[in-house]
Every structure is written in structure tokens, then in C-alpha cells.
CSV table of N, CA, C and O in Angstrom, one decimal:
chain,number,residue,atom,x,y,z
Q,75,MET,N,52.0,87.1,90.6
Q,75,MET,CA,53.2,86.8,90.7
Q,75,MET,C,53.6,86.9,89.3
Q,75,MET,O,53.0,86.3,88.1
Q,76,ALA,N,54.8,87.4,88.8
Q,76,ALA,CA,55.4,87.5,87.6
Q,76,ALA,C,55.9,86.0,86.8
Q,76,ALA,O,56.3,85.5,87.5
Q,77,LYS,N,55.6,86.0,85.5
Q,77,LYS,CA,56.4,84.9,85.0
Q,77,LYS,C,57.4,85.0,84.5
Q,77,LYS,O,58.3,86.2,84.5
Q,78,ARG,N,58.3,83.9,84.6
Q,78,ARG,CA,59.7,83.7,84.5
Q,78,ARG,C,60.1,83.2,83.1
Q,78,ARG,O,59.4,82.3,82.7
Q,79,ILE,N,60.9,84.2,82.6
Q,79,ILE,CA,61.4,84.0,81.1
Q,79,ILE,C,62.9,83.7,81.0
Q,79,ILE,O,63.6,84.3,81.8
Q,80,LEU,N,63.2,82.5,80.5
Q,80,LEU,CA,64.5,82.4,80.3
Q,80,LEU,C,65.0,82.6,78.9
Q,80,LEU,O,64.5,82.0,77.9
Q,81,ILE,N,66.2,83.1,78.7
Q,81,ILE,CA,66.7,83.6,77.3
Q,81,ILE,C,68.1,83.0,77.4
Q,81,ILE,O,68.9,83.1,77.9
Q,82,VAL,N,68.2,82.3,76.2
Q,82,VAL,CA,69.3,81.5,75.9
Q,82,VAL,C,69.8,81.8,74.5
Q,82,VAL,O,69.2,81.8,73.5
Q,83,ASP,N,71.2,82.6,74.3
Q,83,ASP,CA,71.6,83.1,73.2
Q,83,ASP,C,72.9,83.4,73.6
Q,83,ASP,O,73.3,83.6,74.7
Q,84,ASP,N,73.8,83.4,72.3
Q,84,ASP,CA,75.3,83.5,72.5
Q,84,ASP,C,75.7,84.8,72.3
Q,84,ASP,O,76.7,85.5,72.4
Q,85,ASN,N,74.5,85.6,72.1
Q,85,ASN,CA,74.8,87.3,71.6
Q,85,ASN,C,74.3,88.0,72.8
Q,85,ASN,O,73.0,88.2,73.0
Q,86,GLU,N,75.2,88.5,73.4
Q,86,GLU,CA,74.8,89.1,74.7
Q,86,GLU,C,74.2,90.5,74.5
Q,86,GLU,O,73.4,91.0,75.2
Q,87,LEU,N,74.2,91.1,73.4
Q,87,LEU,CA,73.5,92.4,73.2
Q,87,LEU,C,72.0,92.0,72.8
Q,87,LEU,O,71.2,92.4,73.4
Q,88,MET,N,71.7,90.9,72.3
Q,88,MET,CA,70.5,90.4,72.1
Q,88,MET,C,69.8,90.0,73.3
Q,88,MET,O,68.6,90.3,73.7
Q,89,ILE,N,70.6,89.4,74.2
Q,89,ILE,CA,69.9,89.2,75.6
Q,89,ILE,C,69.5,90.5,76.3
Q,89,ILE,O,68.7,90.7,76.8
Q,90,GLU,N,70.5,91.6,76.2
Q,90,GLU,CA,70.1,92.7,76.9
Q,90,GLU,C,69.1,93.4,76.5
Q,90,GLU,O,68.0,94.0,77.2
Q,91,VAL,N,68.8,93.3,75.0
Q,91,VAL,CA,67.7,94.1,74.4
Q,91,VAL,C,66.3,93.1,74.9
Q,91,VAL,O,65.5,94.0,75.4
Q,92,MET,N,66.3,92.1,74.8
Q,92,MET,CA,65.1,91.3,74.9
Q,92,MET,C,64.9,91.3,76.6
Q,92,MET,O,63.8,91.6,77.0
Q,93,THR,N,65.7,91.4,77.4
Q,93,THR,CA,65.8,91.5,78.9
Q,93,THR,C,65.1,92.9,79.1
Q,93,THR,O,64.2,93.0,79.8
Q,94,TYR,N,65.5,94.0,78.5
Q,94,TYR,CA,64.7,95.2,78.7
Q,94,TYR,C,63.6,95.4,78.4
Q,94,TYR,O,62.7,95.8,79.2
Q,95,ILE,N,63.2,95.0,77.3
Q,95,ILE,CA,61.9,94.7,76.8
Q,95,ILE,C,60.9,94.0,77.8
Q,95,ILE,O,59.8,94.5,77.9
Q,96,LEU,N,61.3,92.8,78.1
Q,96,LEU,CA,60.3,91.7,78.9
Q,96,LEU,C,60.4,92.6,80.4
Q,96,LEU,O,59.4,92.3,81.1
Q,97,LEU,N,61.5,93.0,81.0
Q,97,LEU,CA,61.7,93.6,82.2
Q,97,LEU,C,60.6,94.7,82.3
Q,97,LEU,O,59.8,94.9,83.3
Q,98,ALA,N,60.5,95.6,81.3
Q,98,ALA,CA,59.8,96.6,81.3
Q,98,ALA,C,58.4,96.4,81.0
Q,98,ALA,O,57.1,97.2,81.3
Q,99,ASN,N,57.9,95.0,80.7
Q,99,ASN,CA,56.6,94.6,80.5
Q,99,ASN,C,56.1,93.6,81.7
Q,99,ASN,O,55.3,92.9,81.6
Q,100,GLY,N,56.9,93.6,82.8
Q,100,GLY,CA,56.7,92.9,84.0
Q,100,GLY,C,57.0,91.6,84.2
Q,100,GLY,O,56.5,90.8,85.1
Q,101,TYR,N,57.7,91.1,83.6
Q,101,TYR,CA,58.4,89.7,83.3
Q,101,TYR,C,59.4,89.6,84.4
Q,101,TYR,O,60.4,90.6,84.5
Q,102,GLU,N,59.7,88.3,84.8
Q,102,GLU,CA,61.3,88.3,85.3
Q,102,GLU,C,61.9,87.5,84.4
Q,102,GLU,O,61.6,86.8,83.6
Q,103,VAL,N,63.3,87.9,84.3
Q,103,VAL,CA,64.0,87.4,83.2
Q,103,VAL,C,65.3,86.7,83.9
Q,103,VAL,O,66.1,87.4,84.6
Q,104,ALA,N,65.6,85.5,83.3
Q,104,ALA,CA,66.9,85.1,83.4
Q,104,ALA,C,67.6,84.8,82.3
Q,104,ALA,O,66.9,84.7,81.3
Q,105,SER,N,68.9,84.8,82.0
Q,105,SER,CA,69.4,84.7,80.7
Q,105,SER,C,70.8,84.0,80.9
Q,105,SER,O,71.5,83.7,82.0
Q,106,SER,N,71.4,83.0,79.7
Q,106,SER,CA,72.4,82.5,79.7
Q,106,SER,C,73.0,82.6,78.3
Q,106,SER,O,72.3,82.4,77.2
Q,107,THR,N,74.3,82.5,78.2
Q,107,THR,CA,74.8,82.2,76.9
Q,107,THR,C,75.6,80.9,76.8
Q,107,THR,O,75.8,80.5,75.9
Q,108,ARG,N,75.6,79.9,78.0
Q,108,ARG,CA,75.8,78.8,78.1
Q,108,ARG,C,75.0,77.6,77.8
Q,108,ARG,O,74.1,77.1,78.7
Q,109,VAL,N,74.8,77.3,76.3
Q,109,VAL,CA,73.8,76.3,75.8
Q,109,VAL,C,74.1,74.9,76.6
Q,109,VAL,O,72.9,74.4,76.9
Q,110,HIS,N,75.1,74.7,76.9
Q,110,HIS,CA,75.4,73.2,77.2
Q,110,HIS,C,74.8,73.0,78.8
Q,110,HIS,O,74.8,71.8,79.2
Q,111,GLU,N,74.6,74.2,79.5
Q,111,GLU,CA,74.2,73.9,80.9
Q,111,GLU,C,72.6,74.3,81.0
Q,111,GLU,O,72.2,74.5,81.9
Q,112,ILE,N,72.0,74.2,79.9
Q,112,ILE,CA,70.6,74.5,79.7
Q,112,ILE,C,69.7,73.6,80.7
Q,112,ILE,O,68.7,74.5,81.4
Q,113,PHE,N,70.0,72.5,81.1
Q,113,PHE,CA,68.9,71.9,81.8
Q,113,PHE,C,69.2,72.1,83.4
Q,113,PHE,O,68.4,72.3,84.2
Q,114,ARG,N,70.6,72.4,83.8
Q,114,ARG,CA,71.1,72.9,85.0
Q,114,ARG,C,70.2,74.4,85.3
Q,114,ARG,O,69.7,74.7,86.4
Q,115,ILE,N,70.3,75.1,84.3
Q,115,ILE,CA,69.9,76.6,84.2
Q,115,ILE,C,68.4,76.5,84.3
Q,115,ILE,O,67.7,77.2,85.1
Q,116,ILE,N,67.7,75.5,83.7
Q,116,ILE,CA,66.1,75.5,84.0
Q,116,ILE,C,65.8,74.9,85.2
Q,116,ILE,O,64.9,75.4,85.9
Q,117,LYS,N,66.4,74.2,85.9
Q,117,LYS,CA,66.2,73.7,87.1
Q,117,LYS,C,66.3,74.6,88.1
Q,117,LYS,O,65.7,74.7,88.9
Q,118,ALA,N,67.3,75.2,87.9
Q,118,ALA,CA,67.9,76.6,89.0
Q,118,ALA,C,66.6,77.9,88.8
Q,118,ALA,O,66.2,78.4,89.8
Q,119,SER,N,66.3,78.0,87.5
Q,119,SER,CA,65.2,79.4,87.3
Q,119,SER,C,63.7,79.1,87.3
Q,119,SER,O,63.0,79.9,87.4
Q,120,HIS,N,63.6,77.7,87.0
Q,120,HIS,CA,62.2,77.6,87.0
Q,120,HIS,C,61.2,78.4,86.0
Q,120,HIS,O,60.4,79.0,86.3
Q,121,PRO,N,61.9,78.3,84.9
Q,121,PRO,CA,61.0,79.5,83.8
Q,121,PRO,C,59.7,79.0,83.3
Q,121,PRO,O,59.5,77.6,83.5
Q,122,ASP,N,58.9,79.8,83.3
Q,122,ASP,CA,57.5,79.5,82.5
Q,122,ASP,C,57.7,79.5,81.1
Q,122,ASP,O,56.7,78.8,80.1
Q,123,LEU,N,58.8,79.9,80.4
Q,123,LEU,CA,58.7,80.0,79.1
Q,123,LEU,C,60.5,80.2,78.8
Q,123,LEU,O,61.0,80.7,79.5
Q,124,VAL,N,60.9,79.7,77.7
Q,124,VAL,CA,62.2,79.6,77.1
Q,124,VAL,C,62.3,80.5,75.7
Q,124,VAL,O,61.6,79.9,74.7
Q,125,ILE,N,63.2,81.2,75.5
Q,125,ILE,CA,63.6,82.0,74.3
Q,125,ILE,C,64.9,81.5,73.9
Q,125,ILE,O,66.0,81.9,74.5
Q,126,LEU,N,64.9,80.7,72.8
Q,126,LEU,CA,66.3,80.4,72.4
Q,126,LEU,C,66.6,81.0,71.0
Q,126,LEU,O,65.6,81.1,69.9
Q,127,ASP,N,68.0,81.3,70.9
Q,127,ASP,CA,68.4,81.4,69.3
Q,127,ASP,C,68.5,80.5,68.6
Q,127,ASP,O,69.3,79.4,69.2
Q,128,ILE,N,68.1,80.3,67.5
Q,128,ILE,CA,68.3,79.1,66.7
Q,128,ILE,C,69.7,78.8,66.2
Q,128,ILE,O,70.1,77.7,66.0
Q,129,VAL,N,70.3,80.1,66.1
Q,129,VAL,CA,71.8,80.0,65.6
Q,129,VAL,C,72.9,80.2,66.9
Q,129,VAL,O,72.7,81.2,67.5
Q,130,ASN,N,73.5,79.1,67.1
Q,130,ASN,CA,74.3,79.2,68.4
Q,130,ASN,C,75.6,78.6,68.1
Q,130,ASN,O,75.6,77.4,67.2
Q,131,GLU,N,76.7,79.0,68.5
Q,131,GLU,CA,78.0,78.4,68.1
Q,131,GLU,C,78.1,77.0,68.6
Q,131,GLU,O,78.8,76.1,68.1
Q,132,SER,N,77.5,76.6,69.8
Q,132,SER,CA,78.0,75.3,70.5
Q,132,SER,C,76.8,74.5,70.1
Q,132,SER,O,76.9,73.3,70.2
Q,133,MET,N,75.5,74.8,69.8
Q,133,MET,CA,74.6,73.8,69.5
Q,133,MET,C,73.6,74.6,68.6
Q,133,MET,O,73.1,75.8,69.0
Q,134,ASP,N,72.8,73.7,67.7
Q,134,ASP,CA,71.8,74.4,67.0
Q,134,ASP,C,70.4,74.4,67.9
Q,134,ASP,O,70.0,73.4,68.7
Q,135,GLY,N,69.9,75.6,67.8
Q,135,GLY,CA,68.6,75.9,68.7
Q,135,GLY,C,67.6,75.1,68.7
Q,135,GLY,O,66.8,74.6,69.4
Q,136,ARG,N,67.4,74.5,67.3
Q,136,ARG,CA,66.5,73.5,66.9
Q,136,ARG,C,66.7,72.3,67.8
Q,136,ARG,O,65.9,71.6,68.3
Q,137,GLU,N,68.0,71.7,67.6
Q,137,GLU,CA,68.1,70.6,68.6
Q,137,GLU,C,68.0,71.0,69.9
Q,137,GLU,O,67.7,70.0,70.9
Q,138,LEU,N,68.5,71.9,70.3
Q,138,LEU,CA,68.3,72.3,72.0
Q,138,LEU,C,66.6,72.0,72.1
Q,138,LEU,O,66.5,71.6,73.4
Q,139,CYS,N,66.0,73.0,71.4
Q,139,CYS,CA,64.5,72.6,71.5
Q,139,CYS,C,63.9,71.2,71.8
Q,139,CYS,O,63.2,70.9,72.6
Q,140,ARG,N,64.5,70.4,70.6
Q,140,ARG,CA,64.2,69.1,70.8
Q,140,ARG,C,64.4,68.5,71.9
Q,140,ARG,O,63.5,67.5,72.8
Q,141,LEU,N,65.6,68.6,72.5
Q,141,LEU,CA,66.2,68.4,73.8
Q,141,LEU,C,65.2,68.3,75.0
Q,141,LEU,O,64.8,67.6,75.8
Q,142,ILE,N,64.9,69.7,75.0
Q,142,ILE,CA,64.0,70.3,75.9
Q,142,ILE,C,62.4,69.7,76.0
Q,142,ILE,O,61.9,69.1,76.8
Q,143,LYS,N,61.9,69.4,74.7
Q,143,LYS,CA,60.5,68.8,74.4
Q,143,LYS,C,60.6,67.3,74.6
Q,143,LYS,O,59.6,66.8,75.1
Q,144,MET,N,61.9,66.7,74.5
Q,144,MET,CA,62.0,65.2,74.5
Q,144,MET,C,62.2,64.7,76.1
Q,144,MET,O,62.0,63.6,76.3
Q,145,ASN,N,62.6,65.7,76.8
Q,145,ASN,CA,63.1,65.4,78.2
Q,145,ASN,C,61.8,65.2,79.1
Q,145,ASN,O,60.9,66.3,78.9
Q,146,ARG,N,61.5,64.3,79.9
Q,146,ARG,CA,60.4,64.1,80.7
Q,146,ARG,C,60.0,65.3,81.8
Q,146,ARG,O,59.0,65.7,81.8
Q,147,ALA,N,61.3,65.9,82.3
Q,147,ALA,CA,61.2,67.0,83.2
Q,147,ALA,C,60.7,68.3,82.8
Q,147,ALA,O,60.2,69.2,83.3
Q,148,THR,N,61.2,68.6,81.5
Q,148,THR,CA,60.9,69.8,80.5
Q,148,THR,C,59.9,69.6,79.5
Q,148,THR,O,59.7,70.9,78.8
Q,149,LYS,N,59.3,68.6,79.4
Q,149,LYS,CA,58.6,68.5,78.0
Q,149,LYS,C,57.4,69.6,77.8
Q,149,LYS,O,57.0,70.1,76.6
Q,150,ASP,N,56.8,70.0,78.9
Q,150,ASP,CA,55.8,70.7,78.8
Q,150,ASP,C,56.1,72.4,78.9
Q,150,ASP,O,55.4,73.0,78.8
Q,151,LEU,N,57.4,72.7,79.0
Q,151,LEU,CA,57.7,74.0,78.9
Q,151,LEU,C,57.5,74.7,77.6
Q,151,LEU,O,58.2,74.2,76.6
Q,152,ARG,N,57.2,75.9,77.7
Q,152,ARG,CA,57.0,76.5,76.3
Q,152,ARG,C,58.2,77.0,75.9
Q,152,ARG,O,59.1,77.6,76.4
Q,153,VAL,N,58.6,76.9,74.3
Q,153,VAL,CA,59.7,77.2,73.8
Q,153,VAL,C,59.5,78.1,72.6
Q,153,VAL,O,58.6,78.0,71.8
Q,154,ILE,N,60.0,79.2,72.5
Q,154,ILE,CA,60.0,80.3,71.3
Q,154,ILE,C,61.4,80.2,70.6
Q,154,ILE,O,62.4,80.4,71.5
Q,155,VAL,N,61.7,79.8,69.5
Q,155,VAL,CA,63.1,79.9,69.0
Q,155,VAL,C,63.0,81.3,68.1
Q,155,VAL,O,62.2,81.7,67.4
Q,156,CYS,N,64.2,82.0,68.3
Q,156,CYS,CA,64.5,83.1,67.3
Q,156,CYS,C,65.2,83.0,66.2
Q,156,CYS,O,66.2,82.1,66.0
Q,157,SER,N,64.7,83.2,64.9
Q,157,SER,CA,65.6,82.9,63.7
Q,157,SER,C,65.4,84.1,62.8
Q,157,SER,O,64.4,84.8,62.6
Q,158,GLU,N,66.4,84.1,62.0
Q,158,GLU,CA,66.6,85.0,60.6
Q,158,GLU,C,65.9,84.5,59.3
Q,158,GLU,O,65.9,84.9,58.5
Q,159,ASN,N,65.8,83.0,59.7
Q,159,ASN,CA,65.3,82.3,58.4
Q,159,ASN,C,64.1,82.1,58.4
Q,159,ASN,O,63.3,81.5,59.1
Q,160,GLU,N,63.1,82.6,57.3
Q,160,GLU,CA,61.7,82.7,57.3
Q,160,GLU,C,61.4,81.1,57.0
Q,160,GLU,O,60.1,80.8,57.3
Q,161,GLU,N,62.2,80.0,56.6
Q,161,GLU,CA,61.8,78.6,56.6
Q,161,GLU,C,61.4,78.3,57.8
Q,161,GLU,O,61.2,77.1,58.0
Q,162,THR,N,61.7,78.6,59.1
Q,162,THR,CA,61.6,78.2,60.2
Q,162,THR,C,60.2,78.2,61.0
Q,162,THR,O,59.9,77.6,61.9
Q,163,GLU,N,59.6,78.9,60.2
Q,163,GLU,CA,58.0,79.1,60.6
Q,163,GLU,C,57.5,77.8,61.1
Q,163,GLU,O,57.7,76.6,60.7
Q,164,THR,N,56.9,77.9,62.1
Q,164,THR,CA,55.9,76.6,62.6
Q,164,THR,C,54.8,76.5,61.6
Q,164,THR,O,54.0,77.1,61.2
Q,165,GLY,N,54.8,75.1,61.2
Q,165,GLY,CA,53.8,74.7,60.3
Q,165,GLY,C,53.1,73.6,61.1
Q,165,GLY,O,52.7,73.5,62.2
Q,166,GLU,N,53.1,72.2,60.6
Q,166,GLU,CA,52.5,71.0,61.0
Q,166,GLU,C,53.4,70.8,62.3
Q,166,GLU,O,54.6,70.5,62.3
Q,167,PRO,N,52.9,70.7,63.6
Q,167,PRO,CA,53.5,70.5,64.8
Q,167,PRO,C,54.2,69.2,64.7
Q,167,PRO,O,53.7,68.2,64.1
Q,168,GLN,N,55.8,69.1,65.0
Q,168,GLN,CA,56.4,67.7,64.9
Q,168,GLN,C,56.9,67.7,66.2
Q,168,GLN,O,57.0,68.5,67.1
Q,169,LYS,N,57.2,66.3,66.5
Q,169,LYS,CA,57.7,66.0,67.9
Q,169,LYS,C,59.3,66.9,68.4
Q,169,LYS,O,60.1,66.8,67.6
Q,170,GLY,N,59.3,67.6,69.2
Q,170,GLY,CA,60.2,68.4,69.6
Q,170,GLY,C,60.3,69.8,69.1
Q,170,GLY,O,61.4,70.3,69.3
Q,171,ALA,N,59.3,69.9,68.4
Q,171,ALA,CA,59.2,71.4,67.6
Q,171,ALA,C,58.8,72.3,68.8
Q,171,ALA,O,58.3,72.4,69.6
Q,172,PRO,N,59.5,73.6,68.5
Q,172,PRO,CA,59.1,74.7,69.1
Q,172,PRO,C,57.6,75.0,69.3
Q,172,PRO,O,57.2,74.6,68.2
Q,173,ASP,N,57.4,75.9,70.6
Q,173,ASP,CA,55.9,76.3,70.2
Q,173,ASP,C,55.6,77.6,69.4
Q,173,ASP,O,54.4,77.7,68.9
Q,174,ASP,N,56.6,78.3,68.8
Q,174,ASP,CA,56.6,79.4,68.3
Q,174,ASP,C,57.7,79.9,67.7
Q,174,ASP,O,58.9,79.4,68.2
Q,175,VAL,N,58.0,80.6,66.7
Q,175,VAL,CA,59.1,81.0,66.0
Q,175,VAL,C,59.0,82.8,65.9
Q,175,VAL,O,57.8,83.3,65.8
Q,176,LEU,N,60.0,83.4,66.6
Q,176,LEU,CA,60.2,84.8,66.4
Q,176,LEU,C,61.2,85.1,65.3
Q,176,LEU,O,62.3,84.9,65.5
Q,177,GLN,N,60.7,86.0,64.3
Q,177,GLN,CA,61.6,86.2,63.3
Q,177,GLN,C,62.4,87.5,63.5
Q,177,GLN,O,62.0,88.3,64.0
Q,178,LYS,N,63.7,87.5,63.4
Q,178,LYS,CA,64.6,88.5,63.2
Q,178,LYS,C,64.7,89.3,62.0
Q,178,LYS,O,64.6,88.5,61.0
Q,179,PRO,N,64.8,90.4,62.1
Q,179,PRO,CA,64.7,91.4,63.3
Q,179,PRO,C,63.2,91.4,63.5
Q,179,PRO,O,62.2,91.5,63.0
Q,180,PHE,N,63.0,91.6,64.8
Q,180,PHE,CA,61.7,91.7,65.5
Q,180,PHE,C,61.4,93.1,66.2
Q,180,PHE,O,62.4,93.8,66.7
Q,181,GLY,N,60.1,93.5,66.4
Q,181,GLY,CA,60.0,94.5,67.2
Q,181,GLY,C,59.5,94.2,68.7
Q,181,GLY,O,59.1,93.0,68.7
Q,182,MET,N,59.6,95.2,69.1
Q,182,MET,CA,59.2,95.0,70.8
Q,182,MET,C,57.6,94.4,70.9
Q,182,MET,O,57.4,93.7,71.7
Q,183,ASN,N,57.0,95.0,69.9
Q,183,ASN,CA,55.3,94.4,70.2
Q,183,ASN,C,55.2,93.2,69.6
Q,183,ASN,O,54.5,92.5,70.3
Q,184,SER,N,56.0,92.6,68.7
Q,184,SER,CA,55.9,91.3,68.2
Q,184,SER,C,56.6,90.3,69.5
Q,184,SER,O,55.9,89.2,69.6
Q,185,LEU,N,57.8,90.6,69.8
Q,185,LEU,CA,58.3,89.9,71.1
Q,185,LEU,C,57.2,89.6,72.3
Q,185,LEU,O,56.8,88.7,72.5
Q,186,ILE,N,56.5,90.6,72.6
Q,186,ILE,CA,55.5,90.7,73.7
Q,186,ILE,C,54.6,89.9,73.2
Q,186,ILE,O,53.8,89.2,74.2
Q,187,ARG,N,54.0,90.1,72.1
Q,187,ARG,CA,52.7,89.4,71.7
Q,187,ARG,C,53.0,87.9,71.6
Q,187,ARG,O,52.1,87.1,72.0
Q,188,LYS,N,53.9,87.4,71.1
Q,188,LYS,CA,54.5,86.0,71.1
Q,188,LYS,C,54.7,85.5,72.3
Q,188,LYS,O,54.3,84.7,72.9
Q,189,VAL,N,55.1,86.2,73.6
Q,189,VAL,CA,55.3,85.8,74.9
Q,189,VAL,C,54.0,85.4,75.4
Q,189,VAL,O,53.8,84.6,76.0
Q,190,GLN,N,53.2,86.7,75.3
Q,190,GLN,CA,51.6,86.6,75.8
Q,190,GLN,C,51.0,85.6,75.3
Q,190,GLN,O,50.4,84.9,76.1
Q,191,LEU,N,51.1,85.1,74.0
Q,191,LEU,CA,50.3,84.3,73.5
Q,191,LEU,C,51.0,82.8,74.2
Q,191,LEU,O,50.2,82.2,74.6
Q,192,GLN,N,52.2,82.5,74.2
Q,192,GLN,CA,52.7,81.2,74.7
Q,192,GLN,C,52.7,81.2,76.2
Q,192,GLN,O,52.1,80.0,76.9
Q,193,LEU,N,52.6,82.2,76.9
Q,193,LEU,CA,52.0,82.1,78.5
Q,193,LEU,C,50.8,81.8,78.8
Q,193,LEU,O,50.4,81.3,79.9
Q,194,ALA,N,49.7,82.1,77.7
Q,194,ALA,CA,48.4,81.9,77.8
Q,194,ALA,C,48.0,80.6,77.5
Q,194,ALA,O,47.0,80.1,77.7
Q,195,ALA,N,48.9,80.0,76.8
Q,195,ALA,CA,48.5,78.5,76.1
Q,195,ALA,C,48.4,77.6,77.3
Q,195,ALA,O,49.2,77.8,78.1
């Protein structure tokens, strides 16, 4: 059974690119630009992994990640945040921190490698 990935980004082109790459590598993909509905979307799509853009018009991706990680129902959900800022690198794990960071711009192999790593964890 294919692993499910949820992409949450306000940039539809970025969603299209990531969806194409992930589908080509055998993953099921759901996506949304509606950050404020994240918990409803997670409940409906049952993802194994969430990929969040850190810069979003309606909510900072780090805050959204924190909400996911602090929620009893979603605390074990693996989360990768996408960022153009190198200071976002994962260092010492903090409560509510993402499981990994994907630096933009990223290559296809980098995306797949990070996804495989998180799904294996």
C-alpha cells in the first residue's frame, strides 16, 4: 500500500511540482492551499507525512507544525517544512519542531530522500 503525503502550500505551482515528483515515485498525494483547515484535511486524508511551506500568507509554517505536533491526535505525524532560510535547519529537537527541513530550491532527489527518511522513521 502506497504511503500518503499531504502537501500544504499557498503556492499552487509548488504543489504541482512536488505532487508530480511524489506520484512518479509511487506515493499517494493530497494537497491543500487552505492552512486554516489543516486538521480537517489531515482527518480526511490520513497522511503518513505532511510537507508544509514555512512561508504562508495565513499562518507561519513553524506555528502550524507546532500545532500539529502539540495536538494529541496528530503528534506522531511526521512533518517536513520547506524553507528558503538556511537558519531553519533542524538542530537540537524542540517541542513542536518539524522532523526535517527541505531547503528551497530543492532537487527531485533531495525531496525523495527526505520523504523516504521520514517515512522510514
